[in-house]
Amino acid sequence: MMPSLFAHYVAGLLKDKHADIVELGCGNGRDSVFFSKQGHNVDAIDQCYNEICFLINQYQHIDNLDFRCDDFTDLVDDEPYDVVYSRFTLHSVNKEQETRTLEWAYRNLKKDGLLCIEVRGQKNEIYKMGEAVDNEPDAYIYDNHYRRFLNFDNLCDELKKIGFSLDFAAEDKDFAPFNGQNETYIRVIARK
Ligand SMILES: C[S@@+](CC[C@H](N)C(=O)[O-])C[C@H]1O[C@@H](n2cnc3c(N)ncnc32)[C@H](O)[C@@H]1O
C-alpha cells in the first residue's frame, strides 16, 4: 500500500515533529500507516465497519496507530490534534456535513495546528458527469458514486470565516496523478 503524494507532502511539513494526527476517512489506511511509521500518533477514522475491523486486526501491534469506525461528520470533541487530515473525503458528504466537519476540525486542533485537505473541486474533469442529485447543488452520482464537487473560492472563504489562515491553497493538476491520469484537485493547508 503506497502512501499518497499528499501524505508525503504533509509529512514534509511536519519535519521532525512527532505530531498527533487524525485522519478522516482513512479508507484502506495507507496514509495513516505511513504517518505512524514516521513516528506520529495517529487516530484513523472510517465509516466502513468491515475495513476498520480488518485494519484493527492487521495493525494491532503498532502502538501509535488506532483505527476507529465512526462518521467523521458527527464526531464529539476530543483531545486536540496537531493535524486533521482529510484526503478525498469531503466530496463524499453533503454541504451541511462538510461545514460541521470543518468547524469540528477548528475546535479540535491545537493552536497552529493544520487542517490538510485534498478534494475534488469544480475544475475536476468529471464535474457534472452522471446524474445530478436533487436539491444538492454540485452533487452527482457517477459510476455508482456520490460526489459533491467543492467550489474552491467558497471553501477558502469558509475556512477563513471559521478562523483558519491558509498556508497553501490551489486547485490544480499534479497533486494526485493516478493510473496515467492527471486530474485537477483542490489542495488546502489551513492553519488554526
Ligand atoms: C475515496 S476514499 C479515500 C480514502 C483515503 N483517504 C485515501 O486517500 O486513500 C473515501 C473514504 O472516506 C470514507 N468516508 C466517506 N464518508 C465518511 C464519513 N461520513 N465518515 C467516515 N468515513 C467516511 C469512505 O468509507 C472511504 O473509505
CSV table of C-alpha atoms and ligand atoms in Angstrom, one decimal:
chain,number,residue,atom,x,y,z
A,1,MET,CA,0.0,0.0,0.0
A,2,MET,CA,1.8,3.1,-1.2
A,3,PRO,CA,1.0,6.3,0.6
A,4,SER,CA,-0.4,9.1,-1.4
A,5,LEU,CA,1.7,12.1,-2.6
A,6,PHE,CA,-0.4,14.2,-0.3
A,7,ALA,CA,0.7,12.2,2.7
A,8,HIS,CA,4.3,12.7,1.7
A,9,TYR,CA,3.7,16.4,1.3
A,10,VAL,CA,2.0,16.7,4.7
A,11,ALA,CA,4.8,14.6,6.4
A,12,GLY,CA,7.3,17.1,4.8
A,13,LEU,CA,5.5,20.0,6.5
A,14,LEU,CA,5.8,18.3,9.9
A,15,LYS,CA,9.6,17.8,9.6
A,16,ASP,CA,11.0,16.1,12.8
A,17,LYS,CA,7.9,16.9,15.0
A,18,HIS,CA,6.0,13.9,16.5
A,19,ALA,CA,2.5,15.1,15.7
A,20,ASP,CA,-0.9,14.0,16.9
A,21,ILE,CA,-2.8,13.3,13.7
A,22,VAL,CA,-6.4,12.3,13.0
A,23,GLU,CA,-7.3,11.0,9.5
A,24,LEU,CA,-10.9,11.5,8.5
A,25,GLY,CA,-12.0,8.7,6.1
A,26,CYS,CA,-8.8,6.6,6.1
A,27,GLY,CA,-10.0,4.0,3.5
A,28,ASN,CA,-7.5,1.2,3.4
A,29,GLY,CA,-5.4,3.0,5.9
A,30,ARG,CA,-2.3,3.5,3.7
A,31,ASP,CA,-1.7,7.2,4.7
A,32,SER,CA,-2.3,6.6,8.4
A,33,VAL,CA,0.1,3.6,8.4
A,34,PHE,CA,2.6,5.8,6.7
A,35,PHE,CA,2.2,8.7,9.2
A,36,SER,CA,2.6,6.2,12.1
A,37,LYS,CA,5.8,4.8,10.6
A,38,GLN,CA,7.1,8.4,10.5
A,39,GLY,CA,6.7,8.4,14.3
A,40,HIS,CA,3.4,10.4,14.5
A,41,ASN,CA,0.5,9.3,16.8
A,42,VAL,CA,-2.4,8.6,14.5
A,43,ASP,CA,-6.2,8.1,15.0
A,44,ALA,CA,-7.7,6.9,11.8
A,45,ILE,CA,-11.5,7.0,11.3
A,46,ASP,CA,-13.7,5.5,8.6
A,47,GLN,CA,-17.3,4.6,8.5
A,48,CYS,CA,-16.7,1.3,6.7
A,49,TYR,CA,-17.0,-1.3,9.5
A,50,ASN,CA,-15.5,-4.3,7.7
A,51,GLU,CA,-12.5,-2.3,6.6
A,52,ILE,CA,-11.9,-0.9,10.1
A,53,CYS,CA,-12.2,-4.4,11.7
A,54,PHE,CA,-9.6,-5.7,9.2
A,55,LEU,CA,-7.2,-2.7,9.9
A,56,ILE,CA,-7.6,-3.1,13.7
A,57,ASN,CA,-6.6,-6.7,13.4
A,58,GLN,CA,-3.8,-6.1,10.9
A,59,TYR,CA,-2.1,-3.3,12.8
A,60,GLN,CA,-2.8,-4.1,16.4
A,61,HIS,CA,0.9,-4.4,17.1
A,62,ILE,CA,1.6,-0.7,16.2
A,63,ASP,CA,1.2,1.3,19.4
A,64,ASN,CA,0.9,4.8,17.8
A,65,LEU,CA,-1.9,3.9,15.4
A,66,ASP,CA,-5.6,3.5,16.3
A,67,PHE,CA,-8.4,2.7,13.9
A,68,ARG,CA,-11.9,3.5,14.7
A,69,CYS,CA,-15.3,3.1,13.0
A,70,ASP,CA,-17.2,6.4,13.1
A,71,ASP,CA,-18.9,9.0,11.0
A,72,PHE,CA,-16.3,11.9,10.7
A,73,THR,CA,-19.1,14.4,10.1
A,74,ASP,CA,-20.5,13.7,13.6
A,75,LEU,CA,-17.6,13.4,16.0
A,76,VAL,CA,-17.6,14.5,19.6
A,77,ASP,CA,-14.8,16.9,20.7
A,78,ASP,CA,-11.6,15.2,21.5
A,79,GLU,CA,-8.0,15.8,22.8
A,80,PRO,CA,-6.7,18.4,20.4
A,81,TYR,CA,-4.6,17.4,17.4
A,82,ASP,CA,-1.7,18.9,15.5
A,83,VAL,CA,-3.1,17.7,12.2
A,84,VAL,CA,-6.6,16.9,10.9
A,85,TYR,CA,-6.0,15.1,7.6
A,86,SER,CA,-8.8,14.6,5.0
A,87,ARG,CA,-7.9,13.2,1.6
A,88,PHE,CA,-10.7,12.6,-0.9
A,89,THR,CA,-13.4,12.5,1.7
A,90,LEU,CA,-15.1,15.9,1.8
A,91,HIS,CA,-16.6,15.4,-1.6
A,92,SER,CA,-18.4,12.3,-0.2
A,93,VAL,CA,-20.6,14.3,2.2
A,94,ASN,CA,-23.2,16.9,1.8
A,95,LYS,CA,-22.7,20.7,2.4
A,96,GLU,CA,-24.1,20.7,5.9
A,97,GLN,CA,-21.8,17.7,6.9
A,98,GLU,CA,-18.8,19.5,5.3
A,99,THR,CA,-19.4,22.6,7.4
A,100,ARG,CA,-19.8,20.6,10.6
A,101,THR,CA,-16.5,18.8,9.8
A,102,LEU,CA,-14.6,22.0,9.1
A,103,GLU,CA,-15.9,23.5,12.4
A,104,TRP,CA,-15.1,20.3,14.3
A,105,ALA,CA,-11.5,20.4,12.8
A,106,TYR,CA,-11.0,24.0,14.0
A,107,ARG,CA,-12.3,23.2,17.6
A,108,ASN,CA,-10.2,20.1,17.8
A,109,LEU,CA,-6.9,21.5,16.5
A,110,LYS,CA,-4.1,22.8,18.8
A,111,LYS,CA,-3.1,26.4,18.2
A,112,ASP,CA,-1.1,26.5,14.9
A,113,GLY,CA,-2.5,23.0,14.1
A,114,LEU,CA,-3.1,22.2,10.4
A,115,LEU,CA,-6.2,21.1,8.6
A,116,CYS,CA,-4.9,19.3,5.4
A,117,ILE,CA,-7.5,18.8,2.7
A,118,GLU,CA,-7.3,17.2,-0.8
A,119,VAL,CA,-10.7,17.0,-2.5
A,120,ARG,CA,-12.5,17.1,-5.8
A,121,GLY,CA,-13.5,20.6,-6.9
A,122,GLN,CA,-15.4,22.1,-9.8
A,123,LYS,CA,-12.3,22.1,-12.1
A,124,ASN,CA,-12.2,18.3,-11.7
A,125,GLU,CA,-12.5,16.6,-15.0
A,126,ILE,CA,-15.6,14.5,-14.0
A,127,TYR,CA,-17.6,17.5,-12.6
A,128,LYS,CA,-21.1,17.4,-13.9
A,129,MET,CA,-20.8,13.9,-15.2
A,130,GLY,CA,-23.6,11.5,-14.3
A,131,GLU,CA,-26.9,12.2,-12.7
A,132,ALA,CA,-27.5,15.4,-10.7
A,133,VAL,CA,-28.6,14.8,-7.1
A,134,ASP,CA,-32.0,16.6,-6.3
A,135,ASN,CA,-31.7,19.6,-4.0
A,136,GLU,CA,-28.0,19.3,-3.7
A,137,PRO,CA,-26.1,21.8,-5.8
A,138,ASP,CA,-22.9,20.4,-7.5
A,139,ALA,CA,-23.6,16.8,-6.4
A,140,TYR,CA,-23.7,14.0,-8.9
A,141,ILE,CA,-24.0,10.2,-9.0
A,142,TYR,CA,-21.4,8.9,-11.5
A,143,ASP,CA,-20.2,5.3,-11.7
A,144,ASN,CA,-22.4,4.5,-8.7
A,145,HIS,CA,-20.6,7.1,-6.6
A,146,TYR,CA,-22.0,10.2,-4.8
A,147,ARG,CA,-19.6,13.1,-5.3
A,148,ARG,CA,-20.2,16.8,-4.4
A,149,PHE,CA,-17.7,19.0,-6.1
A,150,LEU,CA,-16.5,21.8,-3.9
A,151,ASN,CA,-16.1,25.4,-5.1
A,152,PHE,CA,-12.5,26.4,-4.4
A,153,ASP,CA,-13.2,30.1,-3.6
A,154,ASN,CA,-16.1,29.2,-1.3
A,155,LEU,CA,-14.1,26.6,0.5
A,156,CYS,CA,-11.2,29.1,1.1
A,157,ASP,CA,-13.7,31.8,2.3
A,158,GLU,CA,-15.5,29.4,4.6
A,159,LEU,CA,-12.2,28.3,6.2
A,160,LYS,CA,-11.2,31.9,6.8
A,161,LYS,CA,-14.6,32.7,8.2
A,162,ILE,CA,-14.2,29.8,10.7
A,163,GLY,CA,-10.9,31.3,11.8
A,164,PHE,CA,-8.2,29.5,9.8
A,165,SER,CA,-5.4,31.2,7.9
A,166,LEU,CA,-4.3,29.5,4.6
A,167,ASP,CA,-0.7,28.4,4.3
A,168,PHE,CA,-1.4,26.9,0.9
A,169,ALA,CA,-4.5,26.7,-1.4
A,170,ALA,CA,-4.7,25.7,-5.0
A,171,GLU,CA,-6.9,23.9,-7.5
A,172,ASP,CA,-4.5,22.3,-10.0
A,173,LYS,CA,-3.1,19.2,-11.6
A,174,ASP,CA,-0.1,17.2,-10.4
A,175,PHE,CA,-1.4,16.7,-6.9
A,176,ALA,CA,-2.7,13.2,-7.4
A,177,PRO,CA,-1.7,11.6,-10.7
A,178,PHE,CA,-3.1,8.0,-10.9
A,179,ASN,CA,-3.2,5.3,-13.5
A,180,GLY,CA,-1.7,7.5,-16.2
A,181,GLN,CA,-4.3,10.3,-15.5
A,182,ASN,CA,-3.6,13.7,-14.0
A,183,GLU,CA,-6.9,15.2,-12.9
A,184,THR,CA,-7.4,18.5,-11.2
A,185,TYR,CA,-7.9,18.6,-7.5
A,186,ILE,CA,-8.1,21.1,-4.6
A,187,ARG,CA,-5.3,21.1,-2.1
A,188,VAL,CA,-5.5,23.3,1.1
A,189,ILE,CA,-3.3,23.6,4.1
A,190,ALA,CA,-5.2,25.7,6.7
A,191,ARG,CA,-3.7,26.8,10.0
A,192,LYS,CA,-5.6,27.4,13.2
B,1,LIG,C1,-12.1,7.9,-1.7
B,1,LIG,S1,-11.8,7.1,-0.1
B,1,LIG,C2,-10.3,7.9,0.4
B,1,LIG,C3,-9.5,7.0,1.3
B,1,LIG,C4,-8.2,7.6,1.8
B,1,LIG,N1,-8.4,8.9,2.4
B,1,LIG,C5,-7.2,7.8,0.6
B,1,LIG,O1,-7.0,8.9,0.2
B,1,LIG,O2,-6.7,6.7,0.2
B,1,LIG,C6,-13.1,7.9,0.9
B,1,LIG,C7,-13.2,7.2,2.3
B,1,LIG,O3,-14.0,8.0,3.1
B,1,LIG,C8,-14.9,7.2,3.9
B,1,LIG,N2,-16.0,8.1,4.3
B,1,LIG,C9,-16.8,8.8,3.5
B,1,LIG,N3,-17.7,9.4,4.2
B,1,LIG,C10,-17.4,9.2,5.5
B,1,LIG,C11,-18.0,9.6,6.8
B,1,LIG,N4,-19.1,10.4,6.8
B,1,LIG,N5,-17.4,9.1,7.9
B,1,LIG,C12,-16.4,8.3,7.9
B,1,LIG,N6,-15.8,7.9,6.7
B,1,LIG,C13,-16.3,8.3,5.6
B,1,LIG,C14,-15.2,6.1,2.9
B,1,LIG,O4,-15.7,5.0,3.7
B,1,LIG,C15,-13.9,5.8,2.2
B,1,LIG,O5,-13.1,4.9,2.9
